[in-house]
PDB file of C-alpha atoms in Angstrom:
ATOM      1  CA  MET A   1     101.530 140.054 135.631  1.00  0.00           C
ATOM      2  CA  ARG A   2      99.284 141.592 138.306  1.00  0.00           C
ATOM      3  CA  ALA A   3      98.186 145.123 138.584  1.00  0.00           C
ATOM      4  CA  LEU A   4      97.054 147.488 141.414  1.00  0.00           C
ATOM      5  CA  LEU A   5      94.864 150.490 141.448  1.00  0.00           C
ATOM      6  CA  MET A   6      96.688 152.634 144.104  1.00  0.00           C
ATOM      7  CA  TRP A   7      94.137 155.505 143.834  1.00  0.00           C
ATOM      8  CA  THR A   8      92.016 157.799 141.568  1.00  0.00           C
ATOM      9  CA  ILE A   9      92.690 161.338 140.510  1.00  0.00           C
ATOM     10  CA  SER A  10      89.708 163.219 140.081  1.00  0.00           C
ATOM     11  CA  ASP A  11      87.789 166.932 140.599  1.00  0.00           C
ATOM     12  CA  PHE A  12      85.149 166.515 143.339  1.00  0.00           C
ATOM     13  CA  PRO A  13      81.985 165.996 141.595  1.00  0.00           C
ATOM     14  CA  ALA A  14      83.817 162.978 139.774  1.00  0.00           C
ATOM     15  CA  TYR A  15      84.861 162.137 143.209  1.00  0.00           C
ATOM     16  CA  GLY A  16      81.443 161.753 144.164  1.00  0.00           C
ATOM     17  CA  MET A  17      80.738 159.207 141.371  1.00  0.00           C
ATOM     18  CA  LEU A  18      83.721 157.299 142.041  1.00  0.00           C
ATOM     19  CA  SER A  19      83.561 157.074 145.843  1.00  0.00           C
ATOM     20  CA  GLY A  20      79.759 156.482 146.194  1.00  0.00           C
ATOM     21  CA  TRP A  21      79.795 159.769 148.698  1.00  0.00           C
ATOM     22  CA  SER A  22      77.381 162.316 147.423  1.00  0.00           C
ATOM     23  CA  THR A  23      79.242 165.745 147.120  1.00  0.00           C
ATOM     24  CA  HIS A  24      75.813 167.592 147.513  1.00  0.00           C
ATOM     25  CA  GLY A  25      73.754 168.650 150.224  1.00  0.00           C
ATOM     26  CA  ILE A  26      74.905 169.466 154.115  1.00  0.00           C
ATOM     27  CA  LEU A  27      76.771 166.306 154.471  1.00  0.00           C
ATOM     28  CA  SER A  28      78.990 166.706 151.372  1.00  0.00           C
ATOM     29  CA  CYS A  29      82.472 166.584 153.118  1.00  0.00           C
ATOM     30  CA  PRO A  30      83.830 163.439 152.708  1.00  0.00           C
ATOM     31  CA  TYR A  31      86.071 163.903 155.992  1.00  0.00           C
ATOM     32  CA  CYS A  32      83.566 165.392 158.410  1.00  0.00           C
ATOM     33  CA  GLN A  33      80.731 163.021 157.120  1.00  0.00           C
ATOM     34  CA  ASP A  34      77.787 163.308 159.543  1.00  0.00           C
ATOM     35  CA  VAL A  35      79.519 165.309 161.990  1.00  0.00           C
ATOM     36  CA  THR A  36      79.646 168.688 160.311  1.00  0.00           C
ATOM     37  CA  ASP A  37      79.194 172.295 161.254  1.00  0.00           C
ATOM     38  CA  ALA A  38      77.561 173.318 157.577  1.00  0.00           C
ATOM     39  CA  PHE A  39      74.494 175.119 157.384  1.00  0.00           C
ATOM     40  CA  GLN A  40      72.014 176.387 154.710  1.00  0.00           C
ATOM     41  CA  LEU A  41      71.650 179.820 153.644  1.00  0.00           C
ATOM     42  CA  ARG A  42      68.685 181.673 154.258  1.00  0.00           C
ATOM     43  CA  ASN A  43      66.343 182.061 151.106  1.00  0.00           C
ATOM     44  CA  ARG A  44      68.498 180.156 149.104  1.00  0.00           C
ATOM     45  CA  ARG A  45      68.228 176.596 150.213  1.00  0.00           C
ATOM     46  CA  LYS A  46      72.044 175.947 149.573  1.00  0.00           C
ATOM     47  CA  GLY A  47      74.548 174.340 151.832  1.00  0.00           C
ATOM     48  CA  CYS A  48      77.272 176.568 153.267  1.00  0.00           C
ATOM     49  CA  TRP A  49      80.617 175.217 154.809  1.00  0.00           C
ATOM     50  CA  PHE A  50      82.195 178.760 155.839  1.00  0.00           C
ATOM     51  CA  ASP A  51      83.961 178.479 158.817  1.00  0.00           C
ATOM     52  CA  CYS A  52      83.330 174.689 159.121  1.00  0.00           C
ATOM     53  CA  HIS A  53      87.080 173.583 159.108  1.00  0.00           C
ATOM     54  CA  ARG A  54      88.877 175.327 161.346  1.00  0.00           C
ATOM     55  CA  ARG A  55      88.840 172.730 163.643  1.00  0.00           C
ATOM     56  CA  PHE A  56      91.271 170.951 161.503  1.00  0.00           C
ATOM     57  CA  LEU A  57      94.126 173.170 162.279  1.00  0.00           C
ATOM     58  CA  PRO A  58      96.517 172.682 164.992  1.00  0.00           C
ATOM     59  CA  SER A  59      95.007 173.172 168.460  1.00  0.00           C
ATOM     60  CA  ARG A  60      97.402 176.645 169.102  1.00  0.00           C
ATOM     61  CA  HIS A  61      96.857 178.010 165.549  1.00  0.00           C
ATOM     62  CA  PRO A  62      95.865 181.539 165.859  1.00  0.00           C
ATOM     63  CA  TYR A  63      92.941 181.231 163.198  1.00  0.00           C
ATOM     64  CA  ARG A  64      91.232 179.007 165.680  1.00  0.00           C
ATOM     65  CA  ARG A  65      91.052 181.961 168.347  1.00  0.00           C
ATOM     66  CA  SER A  66      90.153 184.733 165.567  1.00  0.00           C
ATOM     67  CA  ARG A  67      87.177 186.292 166.375  1.00  0.00           C
ATOM     68  CA  THR A  68      87.140 188.826 163.259  1.00  0.00           C
ATOM     69  CA  LEU A  69      88.479 186.677 160.371  1.00  0.00           C
ATOM     70  CA  PHE A  70      85.566 184.483 160.216  1.00  0.00           C
ATOM     71  CA  THR A  71      82.347 184.065 161.654  1.00  0.00           C
ATOM     72  CA  LYS A  72      81.724 186.767 164.129  1.00  0.00           C
ATOM     73  CA  ASP A  73      82.959 186.347 167.643  1.00  0.00           C
ATOM     74  CA  LYS A  74      83.425 182.897 167.242  1.00  0.00           C
ATOM     75  CA  LYS A  75      86.170 180.875 168.543  1.00  0.00           C
ATOM     76  CA  VAL A  76      86.765 177.229 167.741  1.00  0.00           C
ATOM     77  CA  PHE A  77      87.851 174.928 170.295  1.00  0.00           C
ATOM     78  CA  ASP A  78      86.401 171.423 168.938  1.00  0.00           C
ATOM     79  CA  ALA A  79      88.710 168.900 167.745  1.00  0.00           C
ATOM     80  CA  PRO A  80      88.172 167.292 164.413  1.00  0.00           C
ATOM     81  CA  PRO A  81      86.173 164.191 164.035  1.00  0.00           C
ATOM     82  CA  PRO A  82      87.866 161.041 163.936  1.00  0.00           C
ATOM     83  CA  GLU A  83      89.252 159.806 161.011  1.00  0.00           C
ATOM     84  CA  ILE A  84      87.319 156.963 159.487  1.00  0.00           C
ATOM     85  CA  ASP A  85      89.486 154.025 158.378  1.00  0.00           C
ATOM     86  CA  GLY A  86      88.251 151.720 155.379  1.00  0.00           C
ATOM     87  CA  SER A  87      87.146 148.840 157.412  1.00  0.00           C
ATOM     88  CA  ALA A  88      84.573 151.284 159.172  1.00  0.00           C
ATOM     89  CA  ILE A  89      83.244 152.722 155.607  1.00  0.00           C
ATOM     90  CA  LEU A  90      83.253 149.046 154.375  1.00  0.00           C
ATOM     91  CA  ASP A  91      81.062 148.363 157.682  1.00  0.00           C
ATOM     92  CA  GLN A  92      78.640 151.282 156.696  1.00  0.00           C
ATOM     93  CA  LEU A  93      78.523 149.917 153.376  1.00  0.00           C
ATOM     94  CA  ARG A  94      77.716 146.464 153.946  1.00  0.00           C
ATOM     95  CA  ASP A  95      74.293 145.374 152.842  1.00  0.00           C
ATOM     96  CA  PHE A  96      73.941 148.835 151.217  1.00  0.00           C
ATOM     97  CA  GLY A  97      70.793 149.684 149.039  1.00  0.00           C
ATOM     98  CA  ALA A  98      69.723 153.165 148.633  1.00  0.00           C
ATOM     99  CA  GLU A  99      66.347 153.710 147.306  1.00  0.00           C
ATOM    100  CA  MET A 100      65.291 156.481 144.660  1.00  0.00           C
ATOM    101  CA  THR A 101      62.993 159.069 145.608  1.00  0.00           C
ATOM    102  CA  ALA A 102      61.820 162.444 144.529  1.00  0.00           C
ATOM    103  CA  TYR A 103      61.495 163.460 148.232  1.00  0.00           C
ATOM    104  CA  CYS A 104      65.501 163.980 148.761  1.00  0.00           C
ATOM    105  CA  GLY A 105      67.194 166.800 147.269  1.00  0.00           C
ATOM    106  CA  GLY A 106      70.968 166.563 146.155  1.00  0.00           C
ATOM    107  CA  ASN A 107      71.662 162.856 145.391  1.00  0.00           C
ATOM    108  CA  GLY A 108      67.925 161.727 144.888  1.00  0.00           C
ATOM    109  CA  HIS A 109      68.069 159.100 147.685  1.00  0.00           C
ATOM    110  CA  GLU A 110      66.507 159.074 150.923  1.00  0.00           C
ATOM    111  CA  PRO A 111      68.612 159.191 153.948  1.00  0.00           C
ATOM    112  CA  VAL A 112      70.094 155.759 154.502  1.00  0.00           C
ATOM    113  CA  TYR A 113      70.690 154.620 158.122  1.00  0.00           C
ATOM    114  CA  GLY A 114      73.759 152.849 159.110  1.00  0.00           C
ATOM    115  CA  ALA A 115      76.634 152.958 161.219  1.00  0.00           C
ATOM    116  CA  SER A 116      75.878 156.221 162.679  1.00  0.00           C
ATOM    117  CA  GLU A 117      72.485 158.269 162.511  1.00  0.00           C
ATOM    118  CA  VAL A 118      72.533 158.985 159.091  1.00  0.00           C
ATOM    119  CA  HIS A 119      74.976 159.169 155.992  1.00  0.00           C
ATOM    120  CA  ASN A 120      75.402 160.407 152.498  1.00  0.00           C
ATOM    121  CA  TRP A 121      76.532 157.244 150.872  1.00  0.00           C
ATOM    122  CA  HIS A 122      74.393 156.567 147.811  1.00  0.00           C
ATOM    123  CA  LYS A 123      75.859 153.756 146.266  1.00  0.00           C
ATOM    124  CA  LYS A 124      78.693 151.322 147.127  1.00  0.00           C
ATOM    125  CA  SER A 125      81.779 151.789 144.557  1.00  0.00           C
ATOM    126  CA  ILE A 126      82.826 148.747 142.775  1.00  0.00           C
ATOM    127  CA  PHE A 127      86.421 149.394 144.217  1.00  0.00           C
ATOM    128  CA  TRP A 128      85.263 148.177 147.432  1.00  0.00           C
ATOM    129  CA  GLU A 129      85.346 144.601 145.527  1.00  0.00           C
ATOM    130  CA  LEU A 130      89.141 144.972 145.411  1.00  0.00           C
ATOM    131  CA  PRO A 131      90.566 143.053 148.448  1.00  0.00           C
ATOM    132  CA  TYR A 132      93.077 145.783 149.253  1.00  0.00           C
ATOM    133  CA  TRP A 133      90.791 149.128 148.885  1.00  0.00           C
ATOM    134  CA  LYS A 134      89.778 149.119 152.618  1.00  0.00           C
ATOM    135  CA  ASP A 135      93.408 148.968 153.372  1.00  0.00           C
ATOM    136  CA  HIS A 136      94.495 151.938 151.190  1.00  0.00           C
ATOM    137  CA  LEU A 137      95.172 155.218 153.392  1.00  0.00           C
ATOM    138  CA  LEU A 138      94.362 157.491 150.510  1.00  0.00           C
ATOM    139  CA  ARG A 139      91.775 156.181 148.245  1.00  0.00           C
ATOM    140  CA  HIS A 140      90.821 159.339 146.191  1.00  0.00           C
ATOM    141  CA  ASN A 141      92.779 162.258 145.485  1.00  0.00           C
ATOM    142  CA  LEU A 142      91.632 165.701 144.076  1.00  0.00           C
ATOM    143  CA  ASP A 143      92.948 167.204 140.843  1.00  0.00           C
ATOM    144  CA  VAL A 144      94.252 170.632 142.211  1.00  0.00           C
ATOM    145  CA  MET A 145      94.552 171.779 138.587  1.00  0.00           C
ATOM    146  CA  HIS A 146      90.967 171.154 137.611  1.00  0.00           C
ATOM    147  CA  VAL A 147      89.440 172.667 140.941  1.00  0.00           C
ATOM    148  CA  GLU A 148      91.515 175.697 140.640  1.00  0.00           C
ATOM    149  CA  LYS A 149      90.188 176.229 137.090  1.00  0.00           C
ATOM    150  CA  ASN A 150      86.635 175.761 138.086  1.00  0.00           C
ATOM    151  CA  PHE A 151      86.877 178.420 141.075  1.00  0.00           C
ATOM    152  CA  PHE A 152      88.693 180.889 139.082  1.00  0.00           C
ATOM    153  CA  GLU A 153      86.226 180.553 136.435  1.00  0.00           C
ATOM    154  CA  ASN A 154      83.135 180.774 138.787  1.00  0.00           C
ATOM    155  CA  ILE A 155      84.999 184.036 140.848  1.00  0.00           C
ATOM    156  CA  MET A 156      85.516 185.708 137.112  1.00  0.00           C
ATOM    157  CA  ASN A 157      82.543 185.059 135.887  1.00  0.00           C
ATOM    158  CA  THR A 158      80.457 186.268 138.989  1.00  0.00           C
ATOM    159  CA  ILE A 159      82.801 189.412 139.263  1.00  0.00           C
ATOM    160  CA  LEU A 160      82.326 190.396 135.760  1.00  0.00           C
ATOM    161  CA  ASN A 161      78.721 189.423 135.595  1.00  0.00           C
ATOM    162  CA  VAL A 162      78.943 187.202 132.553  1.00  0.00           C
ATOM    163  CA  GLN A 163      75.453 186.438 131.325  1.00  0.00           C
ATOM    164  CA  GLY A 164      74.269 182.807 132.333  1.00  0.00           C
ATOM    165  CA  LYS A 165      77.735 182.127 133.774  1.00  0.00           C
ATOM    166  CA  THR A 166      77.708 184.106 137.225  1.00  0.00           C
ATOM    167  CA  LYS A 167      76.951 182.132 140.503  1.00  0.00           C
ATOM    168  CA  ASP A 168      75.643 185.588 142.302  1.00  0.00           C
ATOM    169  CA  LYS A 169      71.658 184.743 142.254  1.00  0.00           C
ATOM    170  CA  TYR A 170      69.297 186.053 145.004  1.00  0.00           C
ATOM    171  CA  GLU A 171      66.405 183.680 144.827  1.00  0.00           C
ATOM    172  CA  ILE A 172      63.448 183.950 147.254  1.00  0.00           C
TER     173      ILE A 172
END
């Protein structure tokens, strides 16, 4: 008898643990990787991805041309970054060895220079040892129900100003 792991289903933080891609910091989007429009909020040191993913919409979509619904006076003409297949990811992870440092925030590893300038891998997942893993089109799925639950709880706790649960904090 033979078994095959088709994909994993998890929430976003677990995706980071399973895949080896850090889901913290500016480079946390696994689709954009190092070609991101993310920015840091002033006074907060928090990464923000607001208005970074309109480029994935079809080129004639009205949201791409909207100047009022998203970032003020900004139209999006950029194409999405090229899709990276499994063999290219495996090339990035070849001879991988991230060194733990206290210097870097987020995943606690120093930036690892590889296939492009910098990437956000913090470990090589054991799944890459499977001979067919690089050929999968969809290796990891996000559990929508879990993500919706977390999102709803964060929004409601912030709106209702629940002590210790709100995400609305101003730090200087």
